[in-house]
mmCIF file of N, CA and C in Angstrom:
data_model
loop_
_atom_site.group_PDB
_atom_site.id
_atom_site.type_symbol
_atom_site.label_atom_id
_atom_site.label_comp_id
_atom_site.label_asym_id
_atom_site.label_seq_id
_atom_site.Cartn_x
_atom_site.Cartn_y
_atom_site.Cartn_z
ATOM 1 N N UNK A 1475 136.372 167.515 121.064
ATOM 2 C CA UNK A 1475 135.309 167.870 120.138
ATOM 3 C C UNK A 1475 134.926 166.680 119.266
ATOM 4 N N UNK A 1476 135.982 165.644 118.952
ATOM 5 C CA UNK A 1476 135.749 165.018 117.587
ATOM 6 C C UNK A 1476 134.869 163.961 118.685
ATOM 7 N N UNK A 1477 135.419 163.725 119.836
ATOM 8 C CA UNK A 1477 134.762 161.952 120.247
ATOM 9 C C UNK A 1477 133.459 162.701 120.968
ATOM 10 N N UNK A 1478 132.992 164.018 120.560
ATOM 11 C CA UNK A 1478 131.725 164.797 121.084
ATOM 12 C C UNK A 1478 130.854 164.375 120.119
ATOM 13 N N UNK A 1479 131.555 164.570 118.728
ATOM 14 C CA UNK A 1479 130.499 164.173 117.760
ATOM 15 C C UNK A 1479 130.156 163.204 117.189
ATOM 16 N N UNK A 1480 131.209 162.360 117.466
ATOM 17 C CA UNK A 1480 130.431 160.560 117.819
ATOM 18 C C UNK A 1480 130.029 159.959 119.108
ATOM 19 N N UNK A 1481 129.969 160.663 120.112
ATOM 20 C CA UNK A 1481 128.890 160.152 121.219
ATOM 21 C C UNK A 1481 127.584 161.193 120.755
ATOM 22 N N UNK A 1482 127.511 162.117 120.151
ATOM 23 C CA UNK A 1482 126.383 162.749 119.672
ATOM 24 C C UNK A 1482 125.878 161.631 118.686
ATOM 25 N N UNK A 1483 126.474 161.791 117.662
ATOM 26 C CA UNK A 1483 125.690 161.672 116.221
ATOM 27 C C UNK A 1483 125.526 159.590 116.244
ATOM 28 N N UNK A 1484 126.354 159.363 117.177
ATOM 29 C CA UNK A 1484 126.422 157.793 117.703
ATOM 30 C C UNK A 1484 126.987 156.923 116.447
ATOM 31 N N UNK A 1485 127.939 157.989 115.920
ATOM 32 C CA UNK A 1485 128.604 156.724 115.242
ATOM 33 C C UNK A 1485 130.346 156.594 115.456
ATOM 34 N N UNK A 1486 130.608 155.396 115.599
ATOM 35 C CA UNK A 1486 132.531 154.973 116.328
ATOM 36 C C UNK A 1486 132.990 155.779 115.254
ATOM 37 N N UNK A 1487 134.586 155.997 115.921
ATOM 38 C CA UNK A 1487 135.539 156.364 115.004
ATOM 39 C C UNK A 1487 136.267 154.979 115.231
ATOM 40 N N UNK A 1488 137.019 154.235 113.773
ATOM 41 C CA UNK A 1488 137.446 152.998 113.879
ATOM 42 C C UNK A 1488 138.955 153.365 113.886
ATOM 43 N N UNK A 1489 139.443 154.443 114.335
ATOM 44 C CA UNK A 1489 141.230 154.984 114.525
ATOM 45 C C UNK A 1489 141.510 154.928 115.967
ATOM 46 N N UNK A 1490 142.338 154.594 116.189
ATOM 47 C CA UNK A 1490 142.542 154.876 117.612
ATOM 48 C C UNK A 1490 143.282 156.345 118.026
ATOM 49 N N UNK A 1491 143.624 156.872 116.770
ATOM 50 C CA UNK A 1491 143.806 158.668 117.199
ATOM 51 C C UNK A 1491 143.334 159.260 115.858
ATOM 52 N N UNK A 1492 143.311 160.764 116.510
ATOM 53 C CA UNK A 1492 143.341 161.359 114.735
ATOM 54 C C UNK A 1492 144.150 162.757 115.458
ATOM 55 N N UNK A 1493 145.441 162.817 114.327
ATOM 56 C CA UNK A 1493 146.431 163.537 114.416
ATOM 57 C C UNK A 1493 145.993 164.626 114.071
ATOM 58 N N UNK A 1494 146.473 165.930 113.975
ATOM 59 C CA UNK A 1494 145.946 167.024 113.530
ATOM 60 C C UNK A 1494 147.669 167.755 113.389
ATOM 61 N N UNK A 1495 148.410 168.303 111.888
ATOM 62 C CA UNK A 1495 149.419 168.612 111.480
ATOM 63 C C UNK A 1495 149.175 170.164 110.590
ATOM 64 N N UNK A 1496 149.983 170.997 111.168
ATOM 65 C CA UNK A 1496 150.097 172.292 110.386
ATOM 66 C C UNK A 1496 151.343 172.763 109.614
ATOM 67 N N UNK A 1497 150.922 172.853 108.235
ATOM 68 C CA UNK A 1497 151.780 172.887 107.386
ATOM 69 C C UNK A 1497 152.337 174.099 106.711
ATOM 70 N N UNK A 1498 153.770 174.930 107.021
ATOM 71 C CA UNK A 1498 153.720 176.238 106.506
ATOM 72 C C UNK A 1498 153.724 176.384 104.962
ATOM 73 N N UNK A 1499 153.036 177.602 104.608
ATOM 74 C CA UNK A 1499 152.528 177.696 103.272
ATOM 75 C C UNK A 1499 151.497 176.833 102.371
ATOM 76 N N UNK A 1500 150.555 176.622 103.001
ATOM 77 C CA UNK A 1500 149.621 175.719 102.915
ATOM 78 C C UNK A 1500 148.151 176.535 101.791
ATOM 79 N N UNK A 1501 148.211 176.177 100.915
ATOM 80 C CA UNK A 1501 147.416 177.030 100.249
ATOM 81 C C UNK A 1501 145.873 176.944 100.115
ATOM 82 N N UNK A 1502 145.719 175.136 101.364
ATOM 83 C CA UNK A 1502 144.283 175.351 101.672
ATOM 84 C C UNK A 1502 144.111 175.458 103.156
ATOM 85 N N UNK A 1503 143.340 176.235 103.461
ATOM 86 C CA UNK A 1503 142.773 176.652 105.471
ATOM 87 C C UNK A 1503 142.818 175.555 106.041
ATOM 88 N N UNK A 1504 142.656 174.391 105.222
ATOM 89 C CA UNK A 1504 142.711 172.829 105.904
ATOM 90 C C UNK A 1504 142.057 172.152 105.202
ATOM 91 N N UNK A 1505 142.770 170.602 105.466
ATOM 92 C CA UNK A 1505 142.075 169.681 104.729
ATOM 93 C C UNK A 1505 141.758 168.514 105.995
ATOM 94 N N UNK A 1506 140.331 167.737 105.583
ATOM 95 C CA UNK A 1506 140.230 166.829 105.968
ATOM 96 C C UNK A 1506 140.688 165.738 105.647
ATOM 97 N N UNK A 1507 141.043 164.453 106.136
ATOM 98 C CA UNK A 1507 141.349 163.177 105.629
ATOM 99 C C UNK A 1507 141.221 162.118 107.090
ATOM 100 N N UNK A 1508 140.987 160.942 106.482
ATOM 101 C CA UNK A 1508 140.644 160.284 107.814
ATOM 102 C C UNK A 1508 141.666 159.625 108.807
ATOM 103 N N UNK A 1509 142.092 160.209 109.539
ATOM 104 C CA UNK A 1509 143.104 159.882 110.678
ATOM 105 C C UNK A 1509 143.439 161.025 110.725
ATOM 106 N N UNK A 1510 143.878 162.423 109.786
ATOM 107 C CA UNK A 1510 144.592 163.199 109.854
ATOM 108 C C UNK A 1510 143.962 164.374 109.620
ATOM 109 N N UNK A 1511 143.953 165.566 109.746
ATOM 110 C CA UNK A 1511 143.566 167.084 109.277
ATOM 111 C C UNK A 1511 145.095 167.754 109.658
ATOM 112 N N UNK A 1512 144.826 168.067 107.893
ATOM 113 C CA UNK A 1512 146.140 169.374 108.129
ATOM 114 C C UNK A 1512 145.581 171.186 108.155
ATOM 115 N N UNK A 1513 146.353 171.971 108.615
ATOM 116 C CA UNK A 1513 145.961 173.137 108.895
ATOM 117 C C UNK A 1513 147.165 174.220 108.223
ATOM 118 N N UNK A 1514 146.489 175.407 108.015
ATOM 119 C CA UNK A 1514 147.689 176.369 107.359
ATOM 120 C C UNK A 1514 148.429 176.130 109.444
ATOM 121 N N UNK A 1515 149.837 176.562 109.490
ATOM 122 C CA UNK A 1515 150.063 176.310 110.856
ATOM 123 C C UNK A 1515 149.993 176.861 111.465
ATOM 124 N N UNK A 1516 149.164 178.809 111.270
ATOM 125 C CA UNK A 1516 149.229 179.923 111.974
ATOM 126 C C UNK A 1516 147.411 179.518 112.486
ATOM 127 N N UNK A 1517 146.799 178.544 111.634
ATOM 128 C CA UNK A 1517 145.901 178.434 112.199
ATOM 129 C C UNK A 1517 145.443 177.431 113.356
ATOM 130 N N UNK A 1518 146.746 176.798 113.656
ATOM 131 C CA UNK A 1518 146.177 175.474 114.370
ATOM 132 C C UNK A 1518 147.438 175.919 115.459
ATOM 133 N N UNK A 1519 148.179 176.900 115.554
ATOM 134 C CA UNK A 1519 149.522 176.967 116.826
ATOM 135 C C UNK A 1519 148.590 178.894 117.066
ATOM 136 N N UNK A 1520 148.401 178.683 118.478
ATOM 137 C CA UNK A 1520 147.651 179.549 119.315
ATOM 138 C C UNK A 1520 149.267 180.703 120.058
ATOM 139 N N UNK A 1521 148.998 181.849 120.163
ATOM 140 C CA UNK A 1521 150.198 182.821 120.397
ATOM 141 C C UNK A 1521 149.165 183.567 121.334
ATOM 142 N N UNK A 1522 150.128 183.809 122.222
ATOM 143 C CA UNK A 1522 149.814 184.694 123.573
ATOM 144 C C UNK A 1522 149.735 186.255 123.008
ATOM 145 N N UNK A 1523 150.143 186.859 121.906
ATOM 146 C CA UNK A 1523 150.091 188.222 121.992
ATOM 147 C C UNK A 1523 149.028 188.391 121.049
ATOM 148 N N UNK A 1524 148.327 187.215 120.355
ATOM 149 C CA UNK A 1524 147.486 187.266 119.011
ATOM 150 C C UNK A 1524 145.896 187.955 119.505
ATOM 151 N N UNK A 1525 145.356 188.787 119.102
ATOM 152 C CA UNK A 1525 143.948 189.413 118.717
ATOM 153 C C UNK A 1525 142.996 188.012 119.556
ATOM 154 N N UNK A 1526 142.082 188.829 119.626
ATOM 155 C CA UNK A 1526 140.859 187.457 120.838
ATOM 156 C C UNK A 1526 139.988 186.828 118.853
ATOM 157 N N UNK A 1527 139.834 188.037 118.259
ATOM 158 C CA UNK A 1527 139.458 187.801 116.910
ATOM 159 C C UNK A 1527 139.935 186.469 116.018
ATOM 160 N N UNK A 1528 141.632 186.912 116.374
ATOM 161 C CA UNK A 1528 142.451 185.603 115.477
ATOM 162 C C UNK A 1528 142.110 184.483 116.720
ATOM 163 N N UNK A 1529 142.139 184.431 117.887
ATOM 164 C CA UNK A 1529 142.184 183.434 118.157
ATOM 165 C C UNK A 1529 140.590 182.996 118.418
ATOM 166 N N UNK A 1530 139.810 183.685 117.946
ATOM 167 C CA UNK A 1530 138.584 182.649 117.591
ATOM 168 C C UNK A 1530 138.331 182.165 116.287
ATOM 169 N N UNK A 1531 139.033 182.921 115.498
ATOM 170 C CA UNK A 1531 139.275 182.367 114.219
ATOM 171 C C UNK A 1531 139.905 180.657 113.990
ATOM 172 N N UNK A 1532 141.304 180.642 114.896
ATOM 173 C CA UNK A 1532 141.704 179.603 114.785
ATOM 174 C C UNK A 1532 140.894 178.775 115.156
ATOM 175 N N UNK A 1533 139.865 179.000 116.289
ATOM 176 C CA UNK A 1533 138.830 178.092 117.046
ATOM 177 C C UNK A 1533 138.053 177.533 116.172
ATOM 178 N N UNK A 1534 137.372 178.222 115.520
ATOM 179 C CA UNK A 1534 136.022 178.132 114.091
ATOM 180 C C UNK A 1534 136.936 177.048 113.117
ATOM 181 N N UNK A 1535 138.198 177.395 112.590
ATOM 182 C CA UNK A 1535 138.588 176.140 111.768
ATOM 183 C C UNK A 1535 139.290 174.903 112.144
ATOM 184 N N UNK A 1536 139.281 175.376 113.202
ATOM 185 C CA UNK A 1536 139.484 173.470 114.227
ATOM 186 C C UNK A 1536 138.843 173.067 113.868
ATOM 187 N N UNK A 1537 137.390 173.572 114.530
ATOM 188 C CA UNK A 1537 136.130 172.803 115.110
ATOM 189 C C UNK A 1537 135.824 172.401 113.825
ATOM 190 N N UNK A 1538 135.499 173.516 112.604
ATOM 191 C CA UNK A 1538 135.105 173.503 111.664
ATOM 192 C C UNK A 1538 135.506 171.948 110.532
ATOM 193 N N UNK A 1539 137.040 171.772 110.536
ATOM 194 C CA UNK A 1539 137.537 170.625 110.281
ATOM 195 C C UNK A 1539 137.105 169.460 110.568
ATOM 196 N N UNK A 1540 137.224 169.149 112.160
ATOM 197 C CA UNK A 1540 136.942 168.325 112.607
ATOM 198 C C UNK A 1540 135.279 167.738 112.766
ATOM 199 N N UNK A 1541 134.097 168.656 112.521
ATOM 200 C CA UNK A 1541 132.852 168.727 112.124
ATOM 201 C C UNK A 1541 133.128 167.501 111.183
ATOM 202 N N UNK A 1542 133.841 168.850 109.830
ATOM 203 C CA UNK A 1542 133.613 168.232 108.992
ATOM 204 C C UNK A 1542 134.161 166.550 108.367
ATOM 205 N N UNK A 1543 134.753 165.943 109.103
ATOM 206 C CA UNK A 1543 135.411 165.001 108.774
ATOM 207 C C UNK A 1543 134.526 164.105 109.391
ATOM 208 N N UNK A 1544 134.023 164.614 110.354
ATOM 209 C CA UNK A 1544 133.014 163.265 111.397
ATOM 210 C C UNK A 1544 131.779 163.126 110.229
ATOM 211 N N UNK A 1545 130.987 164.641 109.689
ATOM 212 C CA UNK A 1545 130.461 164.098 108.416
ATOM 213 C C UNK A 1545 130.677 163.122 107.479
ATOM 214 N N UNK A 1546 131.793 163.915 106.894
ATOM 215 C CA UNK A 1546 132.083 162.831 105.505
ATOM 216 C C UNK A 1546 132.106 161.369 106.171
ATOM 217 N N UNK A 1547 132.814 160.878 107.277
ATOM 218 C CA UNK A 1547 132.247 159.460 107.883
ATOM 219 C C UNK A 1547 131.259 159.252 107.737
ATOM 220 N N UNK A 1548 129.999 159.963 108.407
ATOM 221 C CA UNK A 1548 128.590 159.592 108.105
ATOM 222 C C UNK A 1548 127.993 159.148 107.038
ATOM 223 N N UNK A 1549 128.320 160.030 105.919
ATOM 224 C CA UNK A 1549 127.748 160.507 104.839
ATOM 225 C C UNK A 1549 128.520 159.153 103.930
ATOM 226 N N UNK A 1550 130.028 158.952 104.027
ATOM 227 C CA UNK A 1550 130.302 158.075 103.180
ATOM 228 C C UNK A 1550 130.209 156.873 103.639
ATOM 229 N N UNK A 1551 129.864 156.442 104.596
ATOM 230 C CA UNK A 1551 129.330 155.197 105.541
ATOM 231 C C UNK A 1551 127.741 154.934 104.929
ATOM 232 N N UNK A 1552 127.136 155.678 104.644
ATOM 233 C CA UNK A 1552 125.852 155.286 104.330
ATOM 234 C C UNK A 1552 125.418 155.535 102.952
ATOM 235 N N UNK A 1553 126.744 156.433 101.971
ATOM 236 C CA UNK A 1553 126.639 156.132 100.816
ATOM 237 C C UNK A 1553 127.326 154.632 100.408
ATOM 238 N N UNK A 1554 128.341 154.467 101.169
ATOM 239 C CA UNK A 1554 128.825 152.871 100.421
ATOM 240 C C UNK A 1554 127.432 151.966 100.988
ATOM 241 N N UNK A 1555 126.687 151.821 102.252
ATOM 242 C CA UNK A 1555 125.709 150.439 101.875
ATOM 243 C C UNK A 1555 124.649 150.924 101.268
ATOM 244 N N UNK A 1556 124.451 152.559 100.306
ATOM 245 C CA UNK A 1556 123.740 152.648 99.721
ATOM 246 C C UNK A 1556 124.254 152.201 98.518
ATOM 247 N N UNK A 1557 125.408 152.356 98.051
ATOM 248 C CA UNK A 1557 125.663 151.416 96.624
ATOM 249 C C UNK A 1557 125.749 150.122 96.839
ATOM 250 N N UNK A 1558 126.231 149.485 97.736
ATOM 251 C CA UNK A 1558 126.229 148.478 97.676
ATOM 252 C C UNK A 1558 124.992 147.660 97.582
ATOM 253 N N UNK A 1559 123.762 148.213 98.315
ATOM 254 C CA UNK A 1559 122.366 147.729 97.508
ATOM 255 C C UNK A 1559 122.354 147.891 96.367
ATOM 256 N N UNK A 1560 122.309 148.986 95.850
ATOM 257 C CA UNK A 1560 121.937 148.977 94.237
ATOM 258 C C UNK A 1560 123.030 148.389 93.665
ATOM 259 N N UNK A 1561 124.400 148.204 93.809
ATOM 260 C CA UNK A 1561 124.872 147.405 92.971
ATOM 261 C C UNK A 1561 123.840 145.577 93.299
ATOM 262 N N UNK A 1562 124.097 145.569 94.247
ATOM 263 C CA UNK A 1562 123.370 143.750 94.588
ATOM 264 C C UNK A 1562 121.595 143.749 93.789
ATOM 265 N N UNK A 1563 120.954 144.644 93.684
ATOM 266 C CA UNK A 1563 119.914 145.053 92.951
ATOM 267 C C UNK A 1563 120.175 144.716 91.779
ATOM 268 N N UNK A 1564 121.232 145.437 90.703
ATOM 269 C CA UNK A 1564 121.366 145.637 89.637
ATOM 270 C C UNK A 1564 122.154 144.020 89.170
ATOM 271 N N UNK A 1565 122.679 143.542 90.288
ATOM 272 C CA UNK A 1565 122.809 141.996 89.801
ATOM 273 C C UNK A 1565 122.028 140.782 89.874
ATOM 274 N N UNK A 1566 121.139 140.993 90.562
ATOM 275 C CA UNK A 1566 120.018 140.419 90.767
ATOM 276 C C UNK A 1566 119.599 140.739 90.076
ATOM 277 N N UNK A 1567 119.192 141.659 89.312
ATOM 278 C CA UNK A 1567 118.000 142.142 88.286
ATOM 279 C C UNK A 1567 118.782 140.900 87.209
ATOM 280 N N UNK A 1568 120.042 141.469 86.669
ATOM 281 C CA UNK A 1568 120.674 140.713 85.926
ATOM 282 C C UNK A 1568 120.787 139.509 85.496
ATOM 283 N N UNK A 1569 120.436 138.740 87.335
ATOM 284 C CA UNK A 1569 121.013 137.437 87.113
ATOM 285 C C UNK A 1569 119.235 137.062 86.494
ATOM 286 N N UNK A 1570 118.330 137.588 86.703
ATOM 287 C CA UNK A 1570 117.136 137.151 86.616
ATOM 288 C C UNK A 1570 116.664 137.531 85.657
#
Protein backbone atom coordinates (compact mmCIF):
# COMPACT_ATOMS: atom_id res chain seq x y z
CA UNK A 1 0.00 0.00 0.00
CA UNK A 2 2.62 2.54 1.24
CA UNK A 3 5.13 2.17 -2.08
CA UNK A 4 1.32 2.44 -3.93
CA UNK A 5 1.17 5.82 -2.69
CA UNK A 6 4.42 6.99 -3.77
CA UNK A 7 4.33 5.55 -7.24
CA UNK A 8 0.83 7.33 -7.19
CA UNK A 9 1.32 10.63 -5.62
CA UNK A 10 5.22 10.37 -7.19
CA UNK A 11 6.97 11.22 -4.33
CA UNK A 12 10.27 8.65 -2.87
CA UNK A 13 10.21 7.37 0.46
CA UNK A 14 13.99 8.16 1.60
CA UNK A 15 13.83 4.78 4.29
CA UNK A 16 14.66 1.77 3.06
CA UNK A 17 11.74 0.08 5.25
CA UNK A 18 8.97 1.29 7.34
CA UNK A 19 8.29 -1.03 10.27
CA UNK A 20 4.88 -1.22 11.50
CA UNK A 21 4.79 -2.31 15.69
CA UNK A 22 1.69 -3.11 17.91
CA UNK A 23 1.69 -2.10 21.26
CA UNK A 24 -0.58 -3.70 24.10
CA UNK A 25 -2.58 -1.10 25.88
CA UNK A 26 -2.05 1.54 23.59
CA UNK A 27 -4.32 4.39 24.25
CA UNK A 28 -4.04 5.76 20.69
CA UNK A 29 -5.64 3.45 17.44
CA UNK A 30 -2.18 4.41 16.05
CA UNK A 31 0.33 6.68 15.55
CA UNK A 32 2.20 7.80 12.66
CA UNK A 33 5.96 8.57 12.65
CA UNK A 34 8.40 8.33 9.89
CA UNK A 35 9.97 4.89 9.52
CA UNK A 36 7.55 3.53 12.01
CA UNK A 37 3.57 3.30 12.77
CA UNK A 38 2.52 1.86 15.94
CA UNK A 39 -0.91 0.18 16.33
CA UNK A 40 -3.19 -0.78 19.44
CA UNK A 41 -1.93 -4.74 18.68
CA UNK A 42 -5.49 -6.24 18.35
CA UNK A 43 -5.54 -3.93 15.51
CA UNK A 44 -2.62 -4.73 13.42
CA UNK A 45 -2.41 -9.01 14.45
CA UNK A 46 -5.40 -10.56 12.20
CA UNK A 47 -7.22 -13.94 14.10
CA UNK A 48 -8.89 -16.65 12.21
CA UNK A 49 -12.05 -16.80 14.44
CA UNK A 50 -12.46 -12.75 14.42
CA UNK A 51 -15.92 -11.12 12.79
CA UNK A 52 -15.33 -10.20 8.71
CA UNK A 53 -16.46 -6.59 10.51
CA UNK A 54 -13.29 -6.61 12.92
CA UNK A 55 -11.29 -7.71 10.32
CA UNK A 56 -12.13 -4.90 8.03
CA UNK A 57 -11.78 -2.74 10.71
CA UNK A 58 -8.22 -3.71 11.22
CA UNK A 59 -7.94 -3.16 7.31
CA UNK A 60 -9.33 0.67 7.41
CA UNK A 61 -6.58 1.49 10.18
CA UNK A 62 -3.64 0.02 8.39
CA UNK A 63 -4.40 1.59 5.32
CA UNK A 64 -5.67 4.51 7.15
CA UNK A 65 -2.12 5.01 8.95
CA UNK A 66 -0.16 4.40 6.34
CA UNK A 67 -2.28 7.07 3.98
CA UNK A 68 -1.69 9.07 6.49
CA UNK A 69 1.98 9.21 6.97
CA UNK A 70 2.69 9.28 3.08
CA UNK A 71 0.69 12.72 3.59
CA UNK A 72 2.35 14.30 6.32
CA UNK A 73 5.61 13.55 3.89
CA UNK A 74 3.95 15.53 1.28
CA UNK A 75 2.58 18.13 3.17
CA UNK A 76 5.77 18.62 5.36
CA UNK A 77 8.09 18.40 2.31
CA UNK A 78 6.47 21.33 0.78
CA UNK A 79 5.84 23.17 3.93
CA UNK A 80 9.69 23.22 4.79
CA UNK A 81 10.66 24.80 1.01
CA UNK A 82 7.70 26.83 1.73
CA UNK A 83 9.45 28.36 4.80
CA UNK A 84 12.41 28.21 3.67
CA UNK A 85 11.44 30.88 0.94
CA UNK A 86 9.94 33.13 3.20
CA UNK A 87 12.53 32.82 5.63
CA UNK A 88 15.30 33.72 2.50
CA UNK A 89 12.56 36.56 1.61
CA UNK A 90 12.46 37.93 5.01
CA UNK A 91 16.37 38.13 4.88
CA UNK A 92 16.67 39.60 1.89
CA UNK A 93 14.12 42.07 2.66
CA UNK A 94 16.41 42.67 5.69
CA UNK A 95 19.58 42.66 4.22
CA UNK A 96 18.17 45.43 1.83
Amino acid sequence: LFRQCCSYFGTPYALSKLDMIGISNFSWKGMENYGLVTFEIQDLLFNQISSTSTKQHQVWTISHKVILLHYYIIYYSRLKQLMCCYLTDLEVNYII
